[in-house]
Short mmCIF file of C-alpha atoms in Angstrom, two decimals:
data_model
loop_
_atom_site.label_atom_id
_atom_site.label_comp_id
_atom_site.label_asym_id
_atom_site.label_seq_id
_atom_site.Cartn_x
_atom_site.Cartn_y
_atom_site.Cartn_z
CA UNK A 45 -116.32 -21.46 9.87
CA UNK A 46 -113.82 -22.90 12.31
CA UNK A 47 -114.44 -26.19 14.09
CA UNK A 48 -113.69 -24.83 17.57
CA UNK A 49 -113.18 -21.26 18.85
CA UNK A 50 -113.08 -21.05 22.59
CA UNK A 51 -111.92 -18.86 25.49
CA UNK A 52 -112.17 -21.02 28.58
CA UNK A 53 -111.21 -21.17 32.26
CA UNK A 54 -110.91 -24.96 32.01
CA UNK A 55 -107.81 -27.02 31.05
CA UNK A 56 -107.40 -27.25 27.26
CA UNK A 57 -108.05 -30.67 25.73
CA UNK A 58 -105.45 -30.90 22.93
CA UNK A 59 -106.75 -34.29 21.77
CA UNK A 60 -110.17 -32.71 21.19
CA UNK A 61 -108.60 -29.97 19.02
CA UNK A 62 -106.64 -32.49 16.94
CA UNK A 63 -109.63 -34.77 16.45
CA UNK A 64 -111.82 -31.84 15.38
CA UNK A 65 -109.60 -31.21 12.32
CA UNK A 66 -108.65 -34.81 11.47
CA UNK A 67 -110.68 -36.25 8.61
CA UNK A 68 -110.31 -38.07 5.31
CA UNK A 69 -109.61 -34.85 3.35
CA UNK A 70 -106.58 -33.86 5.40
CA UNK A 71 -103.23 -35.59 4.90
CA UNK A 72 -101.57 -33.34 7.46
CA UNK A 73 -102.64 -32.06 10.86
CA UNK A 74 -100.44 -29.65 12.84
CA UNK A 75 -101.04 -28.75 16.48
CA UNK A 76 -99.41 -25.91 18.39
CA UNK A 77 -99.50 -26.00 22.17
CA UNK A 78 -98.28 -22.97 24.16
CA UNK A 79 -97.01 -23.94 27.60
CA UNK A 80 -96.16 -21.88 30.71
CA UNK A 81 -92.35 -21.92 31.14
CA UNK A 82 -90.59 -21.78 34.48
CA UNK A 83 -87.87 -19.41 33.28
CA UNK A 84 -88.52 -16.26 31.29
CA UNK A 85 -85.68 -13.85 30.49
CA UNK A 86 -83.66 -14.87 33.54
CA UNK A 87 -86.51 -14.64 36.02
CA UNK A 88 -88.33 -17.53 37.64
CA UNK A 89 -92.06 -17.54 37.00
CA UNK A 90 -94.35 -18.53 39.90
CA UNK A 91 -97.62 -18.48 38.02
CA UNK A 92 -99.48 -16.64 35.25
CA UNK A 93 -102.89 -15.09 35.24
CA UNK A 94 -104.57 -14.66 31.83
CA UNK A 95 -107.38 -12.20 31.28
CA UNK A 96 -109.43 -11.87 28.08
CA UNK A 97 -112.00 -9.60 26.51
CA UNK A 98 -113.83 -12.82 25.83
CA UNK A 99 -116.32 -11.95 23.10
CA UNK A 100 -113.82 -9.78 21.21
CA UNK A 101 -111.06 -12.40 21.54
CA UNK A 102 -113.37 -15.02 20.06
CA UNK A 103 -114.16 -12.60 17.21
CA UNK A 104 -110.43 -12.08 16.63
CA UNK A 105 -109.99 -15.87 16.48
CA UNK A 106 -112.89 -16.14 14.01
CA UNK A 107 -111.14 -13.56 11.79
CA UNK A 108 -107.98 -15.69 11.89
CA UNK A 109 -110.03 -18.72 10.82
CA UNK A 110 -111.46 -16.69 7.92
CA UNK A 111 -108.01 -15.68 6.72
CA UNK A 112 -106.72 -19.25 7.06
CA UNK A 113 -109.61 -20.43 4.89
CA UNK A 114 -108.87 -17.80 2.23
CA UNK A 115 -105.13 -18.42 2.14
CA UNK A 116 -104.89 -22.20 2.68
CA UNK A 117 -108.31 -23.41 1.57
CA UNK A 118 -109.23 -25.22 4.77
CA UNK A 119 -111.95 -24.69 7.36
CA UNK A 120 -110.39 -27.31 9.61
CA UNK A 121 -109.00 -25.11 12.37
CA UNK A 122 -109.64 -25.45 16.09
CA UNK A 123 -108.45 -22.83 18.60
CA UNK A 124 -108.72 -22.63 22.37
CA UNK A 125 -107.18 -20.14 24.81
CA UNK A 126 -107.30 -20.51 28.55
CA UNK A 127 -107.92 -17.70 31.05
CA UNK A 128 -107.49 -17.47 34.82
CA UNK A 129 -104.70 -18.83 36.98
CA UNK A 130 -102.12 -21.11 35.28
CA UNK A 131 -99.27 -23.02 36.85
CA UNK A 132 -95.90 -23.86 35.29
CA UNK A 133 -96.19 -26.53 32.58
CA UNK A 134 -99.88 -25.92 31.92
CA UNK A 135 -101.20 -25.29 28.41
CA UNK A 136 -102.28 -21.67 27.77
CA UNK A 137 -103.26 -22.00 24.11
CA UNK A 138 -103.87 -24.78 21.59
CA UNK A 139 -104.34 -24.43 17.82
CA UNK A 140 -104.85 -27.37 15.46
CA UNK A 141 -105.06 -27.08 11.66
CA UNK A 142 -105.79 -29.82 9.15
CA UNK A 143 -105.04 -29.43 5.43
CA UNK A 144 -104.64 -31.59 2.37
CA UNK A 145 -100.83 -31.38 2.53
CA UNK A 146 -98.45 -30.87 5.41
CA UNK A 147 -96.79 -27.63 4.26
CA UNK A 148 -100.15 -25.86 4.27
CA UNK A 149 -100.96 -27.21 7.73
CA UNK A 150 -97.61 -26.01 9.14
CA UNK A 151 -97.87 -22.57 7.52
CA UNK A 152 -101.50 -22.02 8.50
CA UNK A 153 -100.93 -23.12 12.11
CA UNK A 154 -97.90 -20.85 12.53
CA UNK A 155 -99.80 -17.95 10.95
CA UNK A 156 -102.70 -18.55 13.33
CA UNK A 157 -100.63 -18.47 16.53
CA UNK A 158 -98.55 -15.49 15.33
CA UNK A 159 -101.71 -13.54 14.51
CA UNK A 160 -103.48 -14.56 17.71
CA UNK A 161 -100.53 -13.28 19.74
CA UNK A 162 -100.58 -9.97 17.85
CA UNK A 163 -104.31 -9.28 17.72
CA UNK A 164 -106.41 -11.18 20.27
CA UNK A 165 -107.36 -8.99 23.26
CA UNK A 166 -105.82 -11.26 25.89
CA UNK A 167 -103.46 -10.20 28.66
CA UNK A 168 -100.96 -12.05 30.84
CA UNK A 169 -99.88 -11.14 34.36
CA UNK A 170 -96.72 -12.83 35.55
CA UNK A 171 -95.65 -13.43 39.14
CA UNK A 172 -91.86 -13.44 38.96
CA UNK A 173 -88.80 -13.80 41.16
CA UNK A 174 -85.35 -12.47 40.21
CA UNK A 175 -81.98 -14.09 40.79
CA UNK A 176 -81.41 -11.85 43.82
CA UNK A 177 -84.69 -12.84 45.45
CA UNK A 178 -86.67 -9.73 44.48
CA UNK A 179 -90.26 -10.51 43.52
CA UNK A 180 -93.17 -8.87 41.78
CA UNK A 181 -96.11 -9.08 39.43
CA UNK A 182 -96.27 -7.50 36.00
CA UNK A 183 -98.30 -7.43 32.82
CA UNK A 184 -96.21 -9.02 30.08
CA UNK A 185 -96.52 -7.75 26.49
CA UNK A 186 -95.94 -9.91 23.44
CA UNK A 187 -93.02 -8.83 21.30
CA UNK A 188 -94.26 -7.51 17.98
CA UNK B 41 -132.30 8.24 31.24
CA UNK B 42 -129.46 9.80 29.20
CA UNK B 43 -127.76 8.04 26.27
CA UNK B 44 -124.67 6.10 27.34
CA UNK B 45 -121.56 4.35 26.11
CA UNK B 46 -120.22 1.21 27.82
CA UNK B 47 -116.46 1.31 28.41
CA UNK B 48 -114.82 -2.10 28.97
CA UNK B 49 -111.57 -2.08 30.94
CA UNK B 50 -108.95 -4.83 31.04
CA UNK B 51 -105.56 -5.59 32.56
CA UNK B 52 -103.63 -2.39 33.48
CA UNK B 53 -106.64 -0.22 32.54
CA UNK B 54 -108.96 -2.24 34.77
CA UNK B 55 -106.50 -1.99 37.66
CA UNK B 56 -106.00 1.77 37.22
CA UNK B 57 -109.73 2.48 37.18
CA UNK B 58 -110.66 -0.15 39.74
CA UNK B 59 -113.59 -1.38 37.62
CA UNK B 60 -113.99 -3.74 34.65
CA UNK B 61 -116.74 -1.64 33.08
CA UNK B 62 -117.96 1.97 33.15
CA UNK B 63 -121.08 3.63 31.83
CA UNK B 64 -120.20 6.96 30.22
CA UNK B 65 -122.78 9.56 29.23
CA UNK B 66 -122.85 10.88 25.69
CA UNK B 67 -122.48 14.69 25.63
CA UNK B 68 -125.70 16.62 24.90
CA UNK B 69 -124.38 17.44 21.41
CA UNK B 70 -124.12 13.72 20.71
CA UNK B 71 -120.71 14.33 19.12
CA UNK B 72 -118.05 12.05 20.58
CA UNK B 73 -115.20 10.10 19.03
CA UNK B 74 -113.24 7.20 20.46
CA UNK B 75 -110.13 9.35 20.79
CA UNK B 76 -111.98 12.12 22.63
CA UNK B 77 -113.54 9.60 25.00
CA UNK B 78 -110.09 8.19 25.80
CA UNK B 79 -108.80 11.71 26.55
CA UNK B 80 -111.77 12.36 28.85
CA UNK B 81 -111.17 9.03 30.61
CA UNK B 82 -107.50 9.87 31.17
CA UNK B 83 -108.51 13.29 32.58
CA UNK B 84 -110.73 11.46 35.07
CA UNK B 85 -108.12 8.76 35.90
CA UNK B 86 -104.66 10.37 35.52
CA UNK B 87 -102.84 7.08 36.20
CA UNK B 88 -104.08 5.98 32.75
CA UNK B 89 -101.98 8.68 31.12
CA UNK B 90 -98.92 6.47 30.52
CA UNK B 91 -100.73 3.25 29.49
CA UNK B 92 -103.13 5.16 27.22
CA UNK B 93 -100.32 6.03 24.80
CA UNK B 94 -99.84 2.39 23.75
CA UNK B 95 -103.53 1.48 23.78
CA UNK B 96 -105.51 0.42 20.75
CA UNK B 97 -109.26 0.92 20.45
CA UNK B 98 -111.99 -1.67 19.97
CA UNK B 99 -115.44 -0.41 19.08
CA UNK B 100 -118.18 -3.01 19.36
CA UNK B 101 -115.47 -5.70 19.58
CA UNK B 102 -113.56 -4.73 16.45
CA UNK B 103 -110.40 -2.67 16.13
CA UNK B 104 -111.22 0.96 15.28
CA UNK B 105 -109.49 4.32 14.82
CA UNK B 106 -109.49 7.24 17.28
CA UNK B 107 -111.75 9.25 14.96
CA UNK B 108 -114.51 6.61 15.02
CA UNK B 109 -117.79 8.28 16.02
CA UNK B 110 -119.65 6.85 19.00
CA UNK B 111 -123.39 6.47 19.34
CA UNK B 112 -125.64 5.48 22.22
CA UNK B 113 -125.30 1.83 23.21
CA UNK B 114 -121.81 1.39 21.75
CA UNK B 115 -119.31 -0.81 23.59
CA UNK B 116 -115.79 0.60 23.54
CA UNK B 117 -112.59 -0.86 24.95
CA UNK B 118 -109.09 0.56 25.23
CA UNK B 119 -106.68 -2.30 24.61
CA UNK B 120 -103.29 -2.25 26.37
CA UNK B 121 -100.52 -4.17 24.56
CA UNK B 122 -101.70 -7.78 24.44
CA UNK B 123 -99.94 -10.83 25.89
CA UNK B 124 -101.98 -13.85 24.83
CA UNK B 125 -100.63 -17.16 23.61
CA UNK C 10 -81.53 -38.79 22.92
CA UNK C 11 -85.12 -38.56 21.78
CA UNK C 12 -88.02 -39.18 24.16
CA UNK C 13 -89.80 -41.67 21.91
CA UNK C 14 -88.69 -43.45 18.70
CA UNK C 15 -91.06 -46.16 17.61
CA UNK C 16 -92.12 -48.24 14.63
CA UNK C 17 -95.34 -49.94 15.67
CA UNK C 18 -98.26 -51.96 14.31
CA UNK C 19 -100.55 -50.40 16.91
CA UNK C 20 -102.56 -47.15 16.60
CA UNK C 21 -100.44 -44.09 17.36
CA UNK C 22 -101.24 -42.28 20.60
CA UNK C 23 -100.72 -38.60 19.71
CA UNK C 24 -101.44 -37.45 23.25
CA UNK C 25 -98.54 -39.60 24.49
CA UNK C 26 -96.18 -37.97 21.97
CA UNK C 27 -97.24 -34.46 22.99
CA UNK C 28 -96.95 -35.19 26.70
CA UNK C 29 -93.49 -36.69 26.24
CA UNK C 30 -92.13 -33.33 25.04
CA UNK C 31 -94.19 -30.97 27.24
CA UNK C 32 -92.29 -29.68 30.25
CA UNK C 33 -91.41 -26.47 32.08
CA UNK C 34 -88.50 -25.66 29.72
CA UNK C 35 -90.60 -25.63 26.56
CA UNK C 36 -92.82 -22.67 25.76
CA UNK C 37 -93.88 -24.23 22.46
CA UNK C 38 -94.84 -27.76 21.44
CA UNK C 39 -95.66 -28.62 17.82
CA UNK C 40 -97.21 -31.91 16.74
CA UNK C 41 -97.46 -33.21 13.18
CA UNK C 42 -99.94 -35.98 12.44
CA UNK C 43 -99.93 -37.65 9.01
CA UNK C 44 -103.32 -39.05 8.11
CA UNK C 45 -104.49 -41.45 5.38
CA UNK C 46 -106.50 -39.44 2.82
CA UNK C 47 -109.39 -40.83 0.81
CA UNK C 48 -108.39 -39.05 -2.40
CA UNK C 49 -104.89 -39.02 -3.82
CA UNK C 50 -104.20 -37.47 -7.22
CA UNK C 51 -107.72 -38.11 -8.47
CA UNK C 52 -107.89 -41.72 -7.35
CA UNK C 53 -109.89 -43.09 -4.45
CA UNK C 54 -107.79 -44.90 -1.87
CA UNK C 55 -109.24 -48.07 -0.34
CA UNK C 56 -106.51 -48.72 2.18
CA UNK C 57 -102.75 -48.44 2.70
CA UNK C 58 -100.24 -51.02 3.81
CA UNK C 59 -97.02 -49.70 5.36
CA UNK C 60 -93.88 -51.82 5.55
CA UNK C 61 -90.68 -50.86 7.37
CA UNK C 62 -87.11 -52.02 7.73
CA UNK C 63 -87.81 -51.61 11.42
CA UNK C 64 -84.37 -51.42 13.02
CA UNK C 65 -82.95 -49.23 10.24
CA UNK C 66 -86.00 -46.95 10.27
CA UNK C 67 -85.59 -46.43 14.01
CA UNK C 68 -81.90 -45.62 13.42
CA UNK C 69 -82.89 -43.10 10.74
CA UNK C 70 -85.30 -41.52 13.24
CA UNK C 71 -82.54 -41.39 15.87
CA UNK C 72 -80.33 -39.53 13.37
CA UNK C 73 -83.10 -37.02 12.83
CA UNK C 74 -83.33 -36.50 16.60
CA UNK C 75 -79.57 -35.92 16.73
CA UNK C 76 -79.72 -33.29 14.03
CA UNK C 77 -82.70 -31.60 15.70
CA UNK C 78 -80.70 -31.42 18.92
CA UNK C 79 -77.71 -29.86 17.14
CA UNK C 80 -79.72 -27.33 15.16
CA UNK C 81 -82.48 -26.38 17.62
CA UNK C 82 -80.95 -27.24 20.99
CA UNK C 83 -83.72 -29.56 22.17
CA UNK C 84 -83.87 -33.26 22.97
CA UNK C 85 -87.61 -33.10 23.33
CA UNK C 86 -88.71 -34.96 20.23
CA UNK C 87 -91.06 -37.93 20.04
CA UNK C 88 -91.61 -39.87 16.81
CA UNK C 89 -93.84 -42.82 15.98
CA UNK C 90 -94.60 -44.45 12.62
CA UNK C 91 -97.22 -47.11 12.12
CA UNK C 92 -96.84 -50.20 9.93
CA UNK C 93 -99.34 -52.73 8.61
CA UNK C 94 -102.84 -52.17 7.30
CA UNK C 95 -104.30 -48.65 7.66
CA UNK C 96 -107.76 -47.42 6.83
CA UNK C 97 -108.79 -43.96 5.59
CA UNK C 98 -108.52 -41.33 8.33
CA UNK C 99 -106.05 -43.30 10.45
CA UNK C 100 -102.79 -41.77 11.64
CA UNK C 101 -99.67 -43.12 9.87
CA UNK C 102 -97.06 -40.98 11.57
CA UNK C 103 -96.83 -38.62 14.55
CA UNK C 104 -93.95 -36.30 15.46
CA UNK C 105 -93.97 -33.95 18.46
CA UNK C 106 -91.22 -31.41 19.24
CA UNK C 107 -90.93 -29.17 22.27
CA UNK C 108 -88.61 -26.14 22.34
CA UNK C 109 -88.11 -22.97 24.34
CA UNK C 110 -89.81 -20.84 21.68
CA UNK C 111 -92.44 -21.62 19.11
CA UNK C 112 -90.48 -20.82 15.94
CA UNK C 113 -87.89 -23.45 16.84
CA UNK C 114 -90.60 -26.03 17.57
CA UNK C 115 -92.31 -25.39 14.20
CA UNK C 116 -89.04 -25.47 12.25
CA UNK C 117 -87.70 -28.59 13.98
CA UNK C 118 -90.97 -30.50 13.57
CA UNK C 119 -91.23 -29.67 9.87
CA UNK C 120 -87.58 -30.62 9.36
CA UNK C 121 -88.19 -33.93 11.14
CA UNK C 122 -91.17 -35.00 9.02
CA UNK C 123 -89.50 -33.81 5.78
CA UNK C 124 -86.34 -35.79 6.61
CA UNK C 125 -88.25 -38.86 7.77
CA UNK C 126 -90.13 -38.94 4.46
CA UNK C 127 -86.87 -38.66 2.52
CA UNK C 128 -84.67 -41.06 4.48
CA UNK C 129 -86.56 -43.57 6.66
CA UNK C 130 -86.73 -47.02 5.01
CA UNK C 131 -90.51 -47.27 5.06
CA UNK C 132 -92.74 -48.16 2.12
CA UNK C 133 -96.40 -47.63 1.34
CA UNK C 134 -98.64 -49.81 -0.81
CA UNK C 135 -101.87 -48.19 -1.92
CA UNK C 136 -105.04 -49.95 -2.99
CA UNK C 137 -106.66 -47.51 -5.42
CA UNK C 138 -109.69 -47.13 -7.63
CA UNK C 139 -109.83 -44.77 -10.62
CA UNK C 140 -112.75 -42.60 -11.77
CA UNK C 141 -113.61 -45.17 -14.45
CA UNK C 142 -113.76 -48.05 -11.95
CA UNK C 143 -110.33 -49.53 -12.71
CA UNK C 144 -108.55 -50.80 -9.60
CA UNK C 145 -105.11 -51.84 -8.50
CA UNK C 146 -102.39 -51.84 -5.91
CA UNK C 147 -99.11 -49.95 -6.19
CA UNK C 148 -96.09 -48.90 -4.18
CA UNK C 149 -96.22 -45.13 -3.76
CA UNK C 150 -92.98 -43.16 -3.66
CA UNK C 151 -92.57 -39.89 -1.80
CA UNK C 152 -91.84 -36.91 -3.99
CA UNK C 153 -88.33 -35.66 -3.37
CA UNK D 241 -70.13 -73.50 6.93
CA UNK D 242 -69.13 -70.83 4.45
CA UNK D 243 -69.07 -67.11 5.29
CA UNK D 244 -72.33 -65.39 4.43
CA UNK D 245 -74.02 -62.02 3.95
CA UNK D 246 -77.65 -61.42 4.95
CA UNK D 247 -79.69 -59.60 2.31
CA UNK D 248 -82.86 -57.93 3.60
CA UNK D 249 -85.60 -57.37 1.02
CA UNK D 250 -88.52 -54.96 1.28
CA UNK D 251 -91.51 -53.76 -0.73
CA UNK D 252 -91.03 -54.29 -4.50
CA UNK D 253 -87.73 -56.15 -3.89
CA UNK D 254 -89.37 -58.51 -1.42
CA UNK D 255 -92.23 -59.19 -3.86
CA UNK D 256 -89.86 -59.78 -6.81
CA UNK D 257 -87.70 -62.26 -4.89
CA UNK D 258 -90.56 -63.83 -2.94
CA UNK D 259 -88.60 -63.67 0.31
CA UNK D 260 -87.93 -61.02 2.95
CA UNK D 261 -84.40 -62.22 3.57
CA UNK D 262 -81.68 -64.17 1.74
CA UNK D 263 -78.39 -65.67 2.86
CA UNK D 264 -75.72 -65.02 0.24
CA UNK D 265 -72.32 -66.72 0.26
CA UNK D 266 -69.19 -64.60 0.15
CA UNK D 267 -66.99 -65.57 -2.83
CA UNK D 268 -63.87 -67.63 -1.94
CA UNK D 269 -61.72 -64.55 -2.62
CA UNK D 270 -63.64 -62.68 0.06
CA UNK D 271 -63.75 -59.65 -2.25
CA UNK D 272 -67.30 -58.32 -2.65
CA UNK D 273 -68.77 -54.85 -2.76
CA UNK D 274 -72.36 -53.77 -2.24
CA UNK D 275 -72.68 -52.81 -5.90
CA UNK D 276 -71.34 -56.14 -7.15
CA UNK D 277 -73.72 -58.01 -4.84
CA UNK D 278 -76.64 -56.04 -6.24
CA UNK D 279 -75.57 -56.91 -9.79
CA UNK D 280 -75.35 -60.60 -8.84
CA UNK D 281 -78.79 -60.45 -7.23
CA UNK D 282 -80.28 -58.87 -10.36
CA UNK D 283 -78.67 -61.61 -12.49
CA UNK D 284 -80.41 -64.20 -10.30
CA UNK D 285 -83.77 -62.34 -10.22
CA UNK D 286 -84.11 -60.45 -13.55
CA UNK D 287 -87.39 -58.78 -12.50
CA UNK D 288 -85.25 -56.69 -10.12
CA UNK D 289 -83.50 -55.12 -13.09
CA UNK D 290 -85.84 -52.10 -13.33
CA UNK D 291 -86.31 -51.42 -9.60
CA UNK D 292 -82.59 -51.86 -8.90
CA UNK D 293 -81.76 -48.66 -10.81
CA UNK D 294 -83.51 -46.44 -8.27
CA UNK D 295 -82.43 -48.44 -5.20
CA UNK D 296 -80.19 -47.09 -2.45
CA UNK D 297 -78.00 -49.30 -0.29
CA UNK D 298 -78.04 -49.80 3.47
CA UNK D 299 -75.11 -51.64 5.02
CA UNK D 300 -75.66 -52.69 8.61
CA UNK D 301 -78.67 -50.35 8.74
CA UNK D 302 -76.91 -47.21 7.52
CA UNK D 303 -76.88 -45.73 4.04
CA UNK D 304 -73.73 -46.75 2.13
CA UNK D 305 -72.15 -46.44 -1.32
CA UNK D 306 -71.96 -49.16 -4.00
CA UNK D 307 -68.20 -49.50 -3.46
CA UNK D 308 -68.61 -50.38 0.23
CA UNK D 309 -66.74 -53.65 0.96
CA UNK D 310 -68.73 -56.51 2.49
CA UNK D 311 -67.49 -58.90 5.14
CA UNK D 312 -68.97 -62.04 6.67
CA UNK D 313 -71.98 -61.36 8.87
CA UNK D 314 -72.88 -58.05 7.24
CA UNK D 315 -76.54 -57.16 6.78
CA UNK D 316 -77.25 -55.44 3.49
CA UNK D 317 -80.51 -54.03 2.14
CA UNK D 318 -81.40 -52.56 -1.24
CA UNK D 319 -83.83 -49.73 -0.56
CA UNK D 320 -86.44 -48.97 -3.22
CA UNK D 321 -87.69 -45.35 -3.23
CA UNK D 322 -89.31 -44.82 0.17
CA UNK D 323 -92.89 -43.83 0.91
CA UNK D 324 -93.13 -43.34 4.65
CA UNK D 325 -94.95 -40.57 6.49
#
């Protein structure tokens, strides 16, 4: 069972995620923080709006925690994803993993964010502006 | 009251339908699969036709196949390509 | 030039490291935190004492930042290593890297901690106790 | 005052010598390499004999080879196997 699994409309507290997986068993803790960039593929981003199928997204995150436990022998994983309106520079997702040794913590954390991006039912609408001044909003898909 | 399925709608699907959730009656035969329900939904909301091709299915919050059988009280969602993280 | 390079006898502020490399250019931030474990190769650890050749260790960290910039095109790296007496569960080292995309941030952060452990002139004395009650202190070398 | 080298000592080296730093005179010839200085230090402090085999050299805070020439005012350190992180 993971330490934290959370879809939230509040700012993500990265320190809380790190502390939840830091303990005397774990020599290495790795945190990933996903941040809203200003520039994406040549377009300027004004803001993002994240939408989630909350209960199913939390189940998808719990499945990730299960697989992390099977593959890297640690239950010390904490995951939070934000929904709602996000401005440039804000944190959209945070994942912290603690493990006995650092290689496991790096591998498990990267696996967790890769798998979350591929499987969690969460969507992102981007308000963008092109170089020529054209503007719009679009749903942005993760590359597989 | 007839037996129903709850359809959850998100992102482009939600916008096309104009609702985040629909109640859908089970046919009198009781025979309905996820794939058939999606086809019926697209017939009702033709703007879903394009997006539906890339959609995955979640039945009771877990990924499922189009031939999954539905029963009264099920919660189904058609999942456009995701963009989390 | 790195954002933070620091050998310190004070507790490491991980939040400060993360914030120093979080900005609108970086879609991914990865933090590594190295923590004092209670058990090491079957022996119980009482405490650690870290000693550094401070100026040379900070130069070694600056070289790591230079190589990270050349290989992953980011100057957003923050590194801090603690010296002095550390108790179980305390943070000995923190490294945060921000980059445009997450794969770069993971790779650069893992490179940085691997290289720091191999090259920075920092030493660790461990006070240990064996299963049979025998005790001692020893300098512990990193595995190469 | 004769020309000197500063030797910085850490960890097992510091404990063996009992000091964190030594001033070492340059020979009258002025010819001294890092490797020869290490050999002279081991001759003075025989308990360094074992640890010295695994030691690396830092000259003015950068890794250097045993044949690096020393000049007055240099800061040299013999680096036992490290354990940081």
